[in-house]
Coordinates of C-alpha atoms in Angstrom, one line a residue:
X1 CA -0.2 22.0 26.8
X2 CA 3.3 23.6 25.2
X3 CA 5.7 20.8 23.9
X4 CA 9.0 21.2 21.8
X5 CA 7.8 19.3 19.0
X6 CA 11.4 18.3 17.7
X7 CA 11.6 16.1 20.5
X8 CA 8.1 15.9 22.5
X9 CA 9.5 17.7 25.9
X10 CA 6.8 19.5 27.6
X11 CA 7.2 23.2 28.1
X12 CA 4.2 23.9 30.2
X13 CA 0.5 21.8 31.3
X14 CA -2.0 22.9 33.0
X15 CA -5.1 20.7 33.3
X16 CA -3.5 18.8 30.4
X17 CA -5.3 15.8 31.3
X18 CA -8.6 16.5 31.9
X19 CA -11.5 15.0 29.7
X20 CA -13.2 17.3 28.1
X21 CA -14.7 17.7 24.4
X22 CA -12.5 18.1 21.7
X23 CA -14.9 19.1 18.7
X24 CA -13.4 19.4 15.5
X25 CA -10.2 18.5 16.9
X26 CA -11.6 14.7 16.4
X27 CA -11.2 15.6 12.2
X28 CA -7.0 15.1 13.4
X29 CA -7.5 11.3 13.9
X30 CA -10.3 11.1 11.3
X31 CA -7.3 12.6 9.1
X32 CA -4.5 10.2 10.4
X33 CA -6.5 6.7 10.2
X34 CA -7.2 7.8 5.9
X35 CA -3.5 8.7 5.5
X36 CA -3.0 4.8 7.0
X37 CA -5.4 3.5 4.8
X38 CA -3.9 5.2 2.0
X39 CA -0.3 4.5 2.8
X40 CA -1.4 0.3 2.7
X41 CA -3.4 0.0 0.2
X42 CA -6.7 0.0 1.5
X43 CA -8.3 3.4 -0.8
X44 CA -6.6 5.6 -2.9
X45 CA -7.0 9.3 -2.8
X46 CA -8.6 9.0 -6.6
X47 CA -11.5 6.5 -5.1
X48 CA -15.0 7.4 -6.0
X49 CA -16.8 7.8 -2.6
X50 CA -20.3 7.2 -2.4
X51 CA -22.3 9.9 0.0
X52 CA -24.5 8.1 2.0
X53 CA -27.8 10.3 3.1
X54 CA -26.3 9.6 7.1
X55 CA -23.1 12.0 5.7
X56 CA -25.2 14.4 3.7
X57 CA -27.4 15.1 6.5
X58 CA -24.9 16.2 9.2
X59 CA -25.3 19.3 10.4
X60 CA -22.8 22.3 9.6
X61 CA -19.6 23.4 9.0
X62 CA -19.9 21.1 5.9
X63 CA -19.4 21.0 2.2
X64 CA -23.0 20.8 1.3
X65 CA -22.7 16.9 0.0
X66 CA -25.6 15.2 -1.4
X67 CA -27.1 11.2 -0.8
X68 CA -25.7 9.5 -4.0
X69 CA -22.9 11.9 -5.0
X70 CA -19.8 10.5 -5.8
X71 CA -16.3 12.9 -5.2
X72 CA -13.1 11.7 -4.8
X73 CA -11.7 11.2 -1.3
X74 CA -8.6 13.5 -2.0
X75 CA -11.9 16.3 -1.7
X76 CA -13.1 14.9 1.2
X77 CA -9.5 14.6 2.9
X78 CA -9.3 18.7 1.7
X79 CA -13.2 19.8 3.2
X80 CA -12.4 18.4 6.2
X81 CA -8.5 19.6 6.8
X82 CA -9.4 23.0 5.6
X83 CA -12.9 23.6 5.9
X84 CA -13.6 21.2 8.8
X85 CA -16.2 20.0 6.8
X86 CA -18.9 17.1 9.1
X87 CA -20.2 16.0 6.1
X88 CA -16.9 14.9 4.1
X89 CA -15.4 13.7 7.5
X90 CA -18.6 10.9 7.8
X91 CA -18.2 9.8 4.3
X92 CA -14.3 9.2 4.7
X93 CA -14.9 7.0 7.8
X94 CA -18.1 5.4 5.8
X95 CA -15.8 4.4 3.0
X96 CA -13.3 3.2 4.4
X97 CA -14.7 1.5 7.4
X98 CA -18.2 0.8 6.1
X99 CA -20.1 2.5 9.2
X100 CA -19.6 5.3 11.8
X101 CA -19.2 3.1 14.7
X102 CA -16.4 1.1 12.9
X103 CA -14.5 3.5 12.2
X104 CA -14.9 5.4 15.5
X105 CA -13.9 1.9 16.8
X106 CA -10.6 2.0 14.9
X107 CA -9.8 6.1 15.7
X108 CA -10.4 4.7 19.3
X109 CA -7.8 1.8 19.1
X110 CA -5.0 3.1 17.0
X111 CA -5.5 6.9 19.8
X112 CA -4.3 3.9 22.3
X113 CA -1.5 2.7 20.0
X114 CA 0.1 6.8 19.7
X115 CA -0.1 6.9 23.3
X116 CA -3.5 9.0 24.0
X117 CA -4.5 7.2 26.9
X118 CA -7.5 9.5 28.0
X119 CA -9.3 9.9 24.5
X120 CA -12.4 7.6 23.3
X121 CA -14.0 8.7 19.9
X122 CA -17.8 8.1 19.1
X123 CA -17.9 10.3 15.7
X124 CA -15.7 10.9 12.9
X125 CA -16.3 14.6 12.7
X126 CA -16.5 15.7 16.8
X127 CA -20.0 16.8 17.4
X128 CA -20.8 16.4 20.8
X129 CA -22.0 12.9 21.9
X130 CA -21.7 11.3 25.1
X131 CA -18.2 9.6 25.8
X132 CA -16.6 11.1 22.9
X133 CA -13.7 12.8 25.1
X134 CA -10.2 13.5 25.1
X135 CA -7.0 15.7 26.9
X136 CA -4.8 18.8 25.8
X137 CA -2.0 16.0 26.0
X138 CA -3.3 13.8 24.0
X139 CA -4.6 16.1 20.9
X140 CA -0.9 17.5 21.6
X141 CA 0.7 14.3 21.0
X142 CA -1.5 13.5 18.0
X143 CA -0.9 16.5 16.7
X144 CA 3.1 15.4 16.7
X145 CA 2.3 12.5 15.1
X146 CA 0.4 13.8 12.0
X147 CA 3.4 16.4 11.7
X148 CA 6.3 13.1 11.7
X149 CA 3.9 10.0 10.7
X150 CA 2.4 11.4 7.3
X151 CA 4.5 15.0 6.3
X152 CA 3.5 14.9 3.0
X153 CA -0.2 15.6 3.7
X154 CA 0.5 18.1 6.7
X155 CA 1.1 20.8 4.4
X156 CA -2.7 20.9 4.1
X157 CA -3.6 22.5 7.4
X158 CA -1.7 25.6 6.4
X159 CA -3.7 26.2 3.1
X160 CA -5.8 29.1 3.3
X161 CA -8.2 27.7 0.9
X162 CA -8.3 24.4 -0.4
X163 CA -10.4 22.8 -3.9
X164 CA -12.3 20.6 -2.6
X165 CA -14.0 18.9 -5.9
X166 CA -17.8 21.2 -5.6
X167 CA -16.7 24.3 -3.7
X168 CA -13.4 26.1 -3.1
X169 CA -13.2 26.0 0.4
X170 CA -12.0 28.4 3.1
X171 CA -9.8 27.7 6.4
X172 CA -11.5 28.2 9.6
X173 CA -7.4 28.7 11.1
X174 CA -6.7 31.0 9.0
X175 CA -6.3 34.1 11.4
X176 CA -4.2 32.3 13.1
X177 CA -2.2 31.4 10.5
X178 CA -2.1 35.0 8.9
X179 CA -1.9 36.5 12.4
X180 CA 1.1 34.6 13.9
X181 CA 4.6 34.2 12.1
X182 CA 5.8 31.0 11.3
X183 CA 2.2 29.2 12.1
X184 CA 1.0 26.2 9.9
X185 CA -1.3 24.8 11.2
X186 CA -2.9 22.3 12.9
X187 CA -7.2 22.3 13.4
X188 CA -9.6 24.3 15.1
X189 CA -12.7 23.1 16.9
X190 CA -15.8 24.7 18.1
X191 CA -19.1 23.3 19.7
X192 CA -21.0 24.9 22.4
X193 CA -19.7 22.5 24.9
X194 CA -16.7 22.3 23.7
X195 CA -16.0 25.8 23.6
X196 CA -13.3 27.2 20.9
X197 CA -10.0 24.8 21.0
X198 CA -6.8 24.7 18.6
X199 CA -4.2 22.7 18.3
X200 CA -1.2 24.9 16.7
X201 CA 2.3 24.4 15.6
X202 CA 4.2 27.2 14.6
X203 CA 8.5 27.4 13.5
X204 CA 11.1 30.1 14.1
X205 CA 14.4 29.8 13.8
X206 CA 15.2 26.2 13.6
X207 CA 12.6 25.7 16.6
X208 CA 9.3 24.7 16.5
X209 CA 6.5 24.6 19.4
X210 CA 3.2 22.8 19.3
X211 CA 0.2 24.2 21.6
X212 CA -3.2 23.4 22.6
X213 CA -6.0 25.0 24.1
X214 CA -9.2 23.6 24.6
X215 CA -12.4 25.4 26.4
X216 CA -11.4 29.0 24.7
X217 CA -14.2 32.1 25.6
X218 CA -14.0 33.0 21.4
X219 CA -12.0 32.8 18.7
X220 CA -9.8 36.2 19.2
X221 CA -9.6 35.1 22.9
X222 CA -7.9 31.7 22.5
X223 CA -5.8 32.7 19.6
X224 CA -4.2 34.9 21.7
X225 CA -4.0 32.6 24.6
X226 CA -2.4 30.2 22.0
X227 CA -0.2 32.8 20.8
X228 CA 1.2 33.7 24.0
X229 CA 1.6 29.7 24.9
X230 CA 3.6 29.8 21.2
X231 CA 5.8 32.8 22.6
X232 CA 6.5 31.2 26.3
X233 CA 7.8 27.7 24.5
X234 CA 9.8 29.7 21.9
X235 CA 12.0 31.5 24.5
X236 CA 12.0 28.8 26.8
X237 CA 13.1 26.2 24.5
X238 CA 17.4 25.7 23.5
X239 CA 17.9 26.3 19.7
X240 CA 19.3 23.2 19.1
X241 CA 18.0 20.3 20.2
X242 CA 18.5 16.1 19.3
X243 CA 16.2 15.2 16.8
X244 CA 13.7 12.6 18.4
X245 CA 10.4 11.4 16.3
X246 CA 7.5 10.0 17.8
X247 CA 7.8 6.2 17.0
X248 CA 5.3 5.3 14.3
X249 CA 2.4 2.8 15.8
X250 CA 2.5 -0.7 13.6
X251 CA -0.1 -1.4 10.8
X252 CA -2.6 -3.5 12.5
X253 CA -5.5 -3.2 9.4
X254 CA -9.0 -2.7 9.7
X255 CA -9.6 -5.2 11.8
X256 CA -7.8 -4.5 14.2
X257 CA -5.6 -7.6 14.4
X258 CA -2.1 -7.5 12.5
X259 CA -1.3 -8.2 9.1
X260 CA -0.2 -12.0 8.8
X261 CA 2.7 -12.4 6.4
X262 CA 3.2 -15.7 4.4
X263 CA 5.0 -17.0 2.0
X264 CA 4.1 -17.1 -1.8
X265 CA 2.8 -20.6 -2.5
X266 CA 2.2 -21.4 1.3
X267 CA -1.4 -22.0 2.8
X268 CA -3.3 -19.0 5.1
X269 CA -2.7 -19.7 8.6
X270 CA -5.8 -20.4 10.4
X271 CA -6.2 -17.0 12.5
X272 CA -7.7 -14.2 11.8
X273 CA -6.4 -11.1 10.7
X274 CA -5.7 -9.6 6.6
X275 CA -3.3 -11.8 5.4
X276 CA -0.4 -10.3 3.3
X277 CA 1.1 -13.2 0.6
X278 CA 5.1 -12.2 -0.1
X279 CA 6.7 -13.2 -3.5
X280 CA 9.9 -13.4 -3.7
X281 CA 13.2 -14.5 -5.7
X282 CA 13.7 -18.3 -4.9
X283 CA 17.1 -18.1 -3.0
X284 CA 18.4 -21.3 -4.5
X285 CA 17.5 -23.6 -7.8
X286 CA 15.5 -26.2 -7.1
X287 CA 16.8 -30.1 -8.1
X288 CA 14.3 -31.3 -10.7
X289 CA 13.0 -34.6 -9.4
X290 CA 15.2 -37.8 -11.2
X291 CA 13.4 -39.9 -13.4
X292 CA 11.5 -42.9 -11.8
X293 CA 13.1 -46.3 -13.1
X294 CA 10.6 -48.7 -14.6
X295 CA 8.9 -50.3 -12.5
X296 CA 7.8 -54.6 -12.4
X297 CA 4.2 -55.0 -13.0
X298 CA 2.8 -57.2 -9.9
X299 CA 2.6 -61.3 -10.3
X300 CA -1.2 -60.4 -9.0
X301 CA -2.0 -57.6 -12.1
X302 CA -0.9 -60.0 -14.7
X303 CA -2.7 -63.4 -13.7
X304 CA -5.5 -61.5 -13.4
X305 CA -5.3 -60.3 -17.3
X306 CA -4.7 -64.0 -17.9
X307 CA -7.6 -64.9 -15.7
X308 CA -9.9 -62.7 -18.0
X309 CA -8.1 -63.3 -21.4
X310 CA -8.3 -66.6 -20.8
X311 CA -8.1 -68.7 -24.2
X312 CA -7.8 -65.7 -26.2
X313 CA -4.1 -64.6 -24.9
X314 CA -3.5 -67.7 -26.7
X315 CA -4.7 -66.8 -29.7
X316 CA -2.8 -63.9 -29.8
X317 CA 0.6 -65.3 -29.5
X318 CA -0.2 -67.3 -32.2
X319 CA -1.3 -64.8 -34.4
X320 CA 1.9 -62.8 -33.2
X321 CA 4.3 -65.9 -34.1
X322 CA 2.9 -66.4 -37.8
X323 CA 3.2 -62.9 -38.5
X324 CA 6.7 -62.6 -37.9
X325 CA 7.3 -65.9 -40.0
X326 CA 9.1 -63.9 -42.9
X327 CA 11.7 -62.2 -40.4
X328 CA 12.3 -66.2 -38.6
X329 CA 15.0 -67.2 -40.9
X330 CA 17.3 -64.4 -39.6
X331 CA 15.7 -63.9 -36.4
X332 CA 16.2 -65.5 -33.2
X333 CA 14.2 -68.9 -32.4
X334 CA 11.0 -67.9 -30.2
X335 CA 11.4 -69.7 -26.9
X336 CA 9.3 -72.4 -26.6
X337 CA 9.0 -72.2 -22.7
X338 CA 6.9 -68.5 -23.3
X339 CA 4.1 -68.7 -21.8
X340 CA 1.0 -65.9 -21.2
X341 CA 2.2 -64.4 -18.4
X342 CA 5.5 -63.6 -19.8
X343 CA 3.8 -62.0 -22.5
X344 CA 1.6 -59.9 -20.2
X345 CA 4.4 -58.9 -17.6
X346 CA 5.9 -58.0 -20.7
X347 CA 3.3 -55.8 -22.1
X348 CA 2.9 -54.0 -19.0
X349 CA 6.5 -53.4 -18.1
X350 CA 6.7 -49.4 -18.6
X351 CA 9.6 -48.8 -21.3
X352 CA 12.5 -46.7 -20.6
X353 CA 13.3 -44.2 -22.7
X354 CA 15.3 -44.1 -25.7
X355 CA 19.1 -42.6 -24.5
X356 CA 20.0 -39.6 -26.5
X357 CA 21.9 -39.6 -29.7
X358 CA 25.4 -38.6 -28.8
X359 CA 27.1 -35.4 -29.9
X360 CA 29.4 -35.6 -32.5
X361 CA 32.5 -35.7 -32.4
X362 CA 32.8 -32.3 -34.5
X363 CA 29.8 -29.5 -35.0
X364 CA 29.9 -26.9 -38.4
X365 CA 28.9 -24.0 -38.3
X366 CA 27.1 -22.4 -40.8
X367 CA 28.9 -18.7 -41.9
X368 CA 25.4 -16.6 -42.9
X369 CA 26.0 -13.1 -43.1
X370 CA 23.5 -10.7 -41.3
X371 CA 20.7 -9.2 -43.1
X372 CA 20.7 -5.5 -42.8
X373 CA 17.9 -4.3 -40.9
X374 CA 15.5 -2.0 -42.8
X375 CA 15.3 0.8 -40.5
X376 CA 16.7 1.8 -37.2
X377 CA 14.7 1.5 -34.4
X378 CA 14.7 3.2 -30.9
X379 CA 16.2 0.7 -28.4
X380 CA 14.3 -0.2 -25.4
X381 CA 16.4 -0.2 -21.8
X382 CA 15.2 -3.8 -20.1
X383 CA 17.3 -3.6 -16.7
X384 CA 15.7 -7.2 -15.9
X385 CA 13.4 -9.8 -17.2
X386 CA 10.6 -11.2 -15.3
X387 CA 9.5 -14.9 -16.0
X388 CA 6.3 -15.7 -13.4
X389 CA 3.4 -16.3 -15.5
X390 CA 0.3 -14.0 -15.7
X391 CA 2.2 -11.1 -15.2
X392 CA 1.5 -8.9 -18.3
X393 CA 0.5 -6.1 -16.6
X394 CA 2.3 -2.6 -15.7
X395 CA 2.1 1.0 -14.4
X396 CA 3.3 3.9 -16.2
X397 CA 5.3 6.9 -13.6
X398 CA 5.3 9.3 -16.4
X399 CA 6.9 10.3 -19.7
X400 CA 10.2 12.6 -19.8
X401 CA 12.2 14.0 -21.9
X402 CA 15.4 12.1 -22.2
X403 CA 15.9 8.5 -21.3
X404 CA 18.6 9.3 -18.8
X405 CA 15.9 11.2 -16.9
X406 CA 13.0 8.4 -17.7
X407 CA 15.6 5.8 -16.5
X408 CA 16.4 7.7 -13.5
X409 CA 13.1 7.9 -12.4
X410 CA 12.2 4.6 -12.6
X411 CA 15.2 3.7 -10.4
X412 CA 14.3 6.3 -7.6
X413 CA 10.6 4.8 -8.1
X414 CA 11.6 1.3 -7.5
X415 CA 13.9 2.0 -4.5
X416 CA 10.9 4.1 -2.8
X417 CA 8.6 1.2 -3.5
X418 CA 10.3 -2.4 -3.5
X419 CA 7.5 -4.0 -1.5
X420 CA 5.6 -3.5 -4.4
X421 CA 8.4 -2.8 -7.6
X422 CA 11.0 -5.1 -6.0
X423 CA 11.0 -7.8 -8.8
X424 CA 9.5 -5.5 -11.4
X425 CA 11.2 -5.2 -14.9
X426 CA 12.2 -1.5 -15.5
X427 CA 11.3 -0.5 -19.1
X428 CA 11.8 2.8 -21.1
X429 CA 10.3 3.2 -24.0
X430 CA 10.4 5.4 -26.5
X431 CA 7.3 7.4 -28.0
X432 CA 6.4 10.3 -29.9
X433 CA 6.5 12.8 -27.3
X434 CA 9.0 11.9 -25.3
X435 CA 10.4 8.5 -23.1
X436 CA 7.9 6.5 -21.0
X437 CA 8.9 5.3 -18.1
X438 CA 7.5 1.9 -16.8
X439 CA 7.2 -1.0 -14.7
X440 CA 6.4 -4.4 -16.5
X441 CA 5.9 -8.1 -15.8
X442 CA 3.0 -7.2 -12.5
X443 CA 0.0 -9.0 -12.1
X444 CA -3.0 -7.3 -12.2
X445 CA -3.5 -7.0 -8.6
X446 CA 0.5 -6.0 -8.0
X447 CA -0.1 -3.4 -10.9
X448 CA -3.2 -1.9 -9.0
X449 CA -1.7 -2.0 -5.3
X450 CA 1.6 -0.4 -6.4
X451 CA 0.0 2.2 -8.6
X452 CA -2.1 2.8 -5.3
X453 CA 1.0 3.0 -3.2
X454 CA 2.5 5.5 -5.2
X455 CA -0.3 7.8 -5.5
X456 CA -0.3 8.0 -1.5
X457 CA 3.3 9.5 -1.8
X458 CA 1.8 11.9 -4.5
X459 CA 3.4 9.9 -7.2
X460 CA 1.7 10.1 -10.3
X461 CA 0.8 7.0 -11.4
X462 CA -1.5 4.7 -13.8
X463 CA -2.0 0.8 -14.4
X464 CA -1.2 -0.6 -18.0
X465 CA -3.3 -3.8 -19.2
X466 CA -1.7 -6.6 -21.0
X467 CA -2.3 -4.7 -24.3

């Protein structure tokens, strides 16, 4: 398969849709369902993986991995780009799926989503098992899609080596790459039943091609057939062409259901699927509630207090009457028809409260002259306050030399992130080696997912606790 990868026509196919077994080719998809774990939040590239002895034991290419080691998946992503590595491709789809038949299960249904109609994956690192199969077209078209989907991480199939945490790592396409001008990339693959495939995409000129071959004789024999397949699109293809990118599949989650978005403050709907909780700026003020007026206690409630007083309410009145003797002379009579039930309704009659003392008619104000402060201090830029409770928590992007420059950054942060930084405050602050920039007034969890966001976009990035 030859396609013009600017705007997916196909150049040339022959037996483009036949099954057959794409080997290492597979590490492509293993490759593109990370990056969309990464890009949502599900791992980071700084997560400590745990090597299960299933990934330490696969067979070669691999990075040597060990049952019990714990690397960082930014050196797994790099073994198995690069080196192609069977053991580093396992643990990625271990970590982030929990088993190798989930995560085959989710390379399976988001090859549907991109369009690869004729692929079915069983592995995460393509080994030959039965079923696991797929088409010149469709390695073709995914091959598009890593290129547009996630272009910050496709610049790692052109690396001739690669640090990947234990080893520095060679690439298995690197003839190719060194061989043919204006070649970077994609992945090789090799099994004896697959025989030696390679999806490449090369650019010249303002054009650039994307081949595959699968089923080659050797290595030197289907580099040049991918060469020539390279050559045949370049001189077939127009120089300029519209510009038409492969329409990015929608974020359905691990489970393969989509994320359901609710509200802040509204209850989970009852279906199943992640559930994604938005807060937001209220778009109006809300009417505080009036005052309730007070309210008549019940002829039932008070003659049953009478009922159980009985003689003693009596008593009381009395009691009430004689103590109030010195304040008779000036006071008003009692009324001689009050009886116990008026004193009980009366009792439990809620009082309203006092009204407030009313402004004066003119206010002075005191004339106190400003203390000078001390010492100067360095001001702090607050661009906007948050008020939610529990959010005392933040992420640093970095300290710079000027405030202009921190304050700059945190504005082109902010605008690259809002799902995360939308209603974040914006703080510089000045230190002893230069300005840090920061975002304040997150939760904890809102600190963690938007520091984890950012470092997917290769912004560097870390949490600040309510210190």
């Amino acid at each position: 398969m030859v396609m013009d990868m600017r705007n997916g026509e196909v150049i040339h196919a022959r037996n483009a849709d036949t099954q057959l077994h794409p080997a290492s080719l597979t590490k492509m998809m293993t490759l593109y369902v990370a990056f969309e774990a990464i890009e949502n939040g599900e791992i980071s590239l700084d997560t400590l993986v745990t090597v299960s002895a299933n990934a330490a034991a696969e067979p070669p290419s691999k990075l040597g991995l060990r049952a019990g080691q714990k690397i960082k998946l930014r050196y797994l992503i790099r073994a198995a780009a690069v080196r192609s590595a069977n053991d580093a491709a396992t643990a990625i789809g271990e970590a982030i799926a929990g088993s190798e038949a989930a995560y085959a299960a989710r390379m399976t249904r988001t090859a549907k989503a991109l369009g690869m109609s004729r692929t079915q994956f069983k592995n995460m690192h393509g080994l030959t098992r039965a079923g696991h199969m797929s088409t010149a077209r469709d390695m073709t078209l995914l091959g598009r899609h890593v290129f547009f989907d996630y272009p910050e991480y496709y610049n790692l199939f052109s690396r001739r080596t690669a640090d990947a945490g234990v080893a520095q790592v060679p690439n298995t396409n690197r003839r190719f790459l060194d061989a043919y001008k204006g070649a970077d990339g994609i992945k090789t693959g090799y099994t004896s039943a697959a025989g030696f495939n390679l999806v490449a995409s090369a650019e010249r000129g303002g054009k650039r091609i994307i081949a595959t071959v699968f089923g080659g004789q050797s290595t030197a024999a289907r580099n040049k057939q991918v060469a020539e397949l390279l050559d045949l699109g370049f001189r077939k293809v127009p120089t300029r062409v519209a510009l038409r990118p492969p329409s990015k599949p929608a974020y359905v989650g691990p489970g393969g259901t989509a994320p359901v978005v609710v509200a802040a403050g509204s209850a989970a709907p009852s279906v199943a699927g992640k559930v994604i909780r938005v807060v937001r700026a209220p778009q109006k003020s809300i009417r505080p509630q009036p005052r309730p007026l007070p309210a008549v206690p019940d002829e039932s409630v008070v003659a049953a207090v009478v009922a159980a007083l009985g003689a003693e309410i009596e008593t009381v009145i009395e009691d009430v009457v004689t103590a109030s003797a010195a304040e008779a002379a000036t006071a008003p009579k009692p009324d001689p028809a009050v009886n116990a039930e008026a004193v009980v309704a009366t009792a439990l009659a809620p009082r309203a409260a006092p009204p407030p003392e009313p402004r004066p008619a003119e206010i002075i104000l005191a004339n106190v002259e400003p203390e000078a402060p001390a010492e100067a201090e360095a001001p702090e830029v607050i661009t906007r306050l948050s008020s939610a409770g529990g959010r005392h928590w933040g992420i640093n992007v970095g300290r710079y030399a000027s405030e202009y420059e921190a304050e700059r950054i945190l504005l082109k942060t902010a605008l690259v992130e809002l799902a995360t930084l939308g209603e974040a405050l914006r703080k510089v602050a000045r230190g002893p080696q230069g300005f840090e920039a920061n975002f304040v007034g997150l939760t904890e969890d809102g600190a963690d997912l938007a520091c984890r966001r950012l470092s997917a976009r290769n912004t560097s990035c870390r949490v600040i606790g309510p210190s």
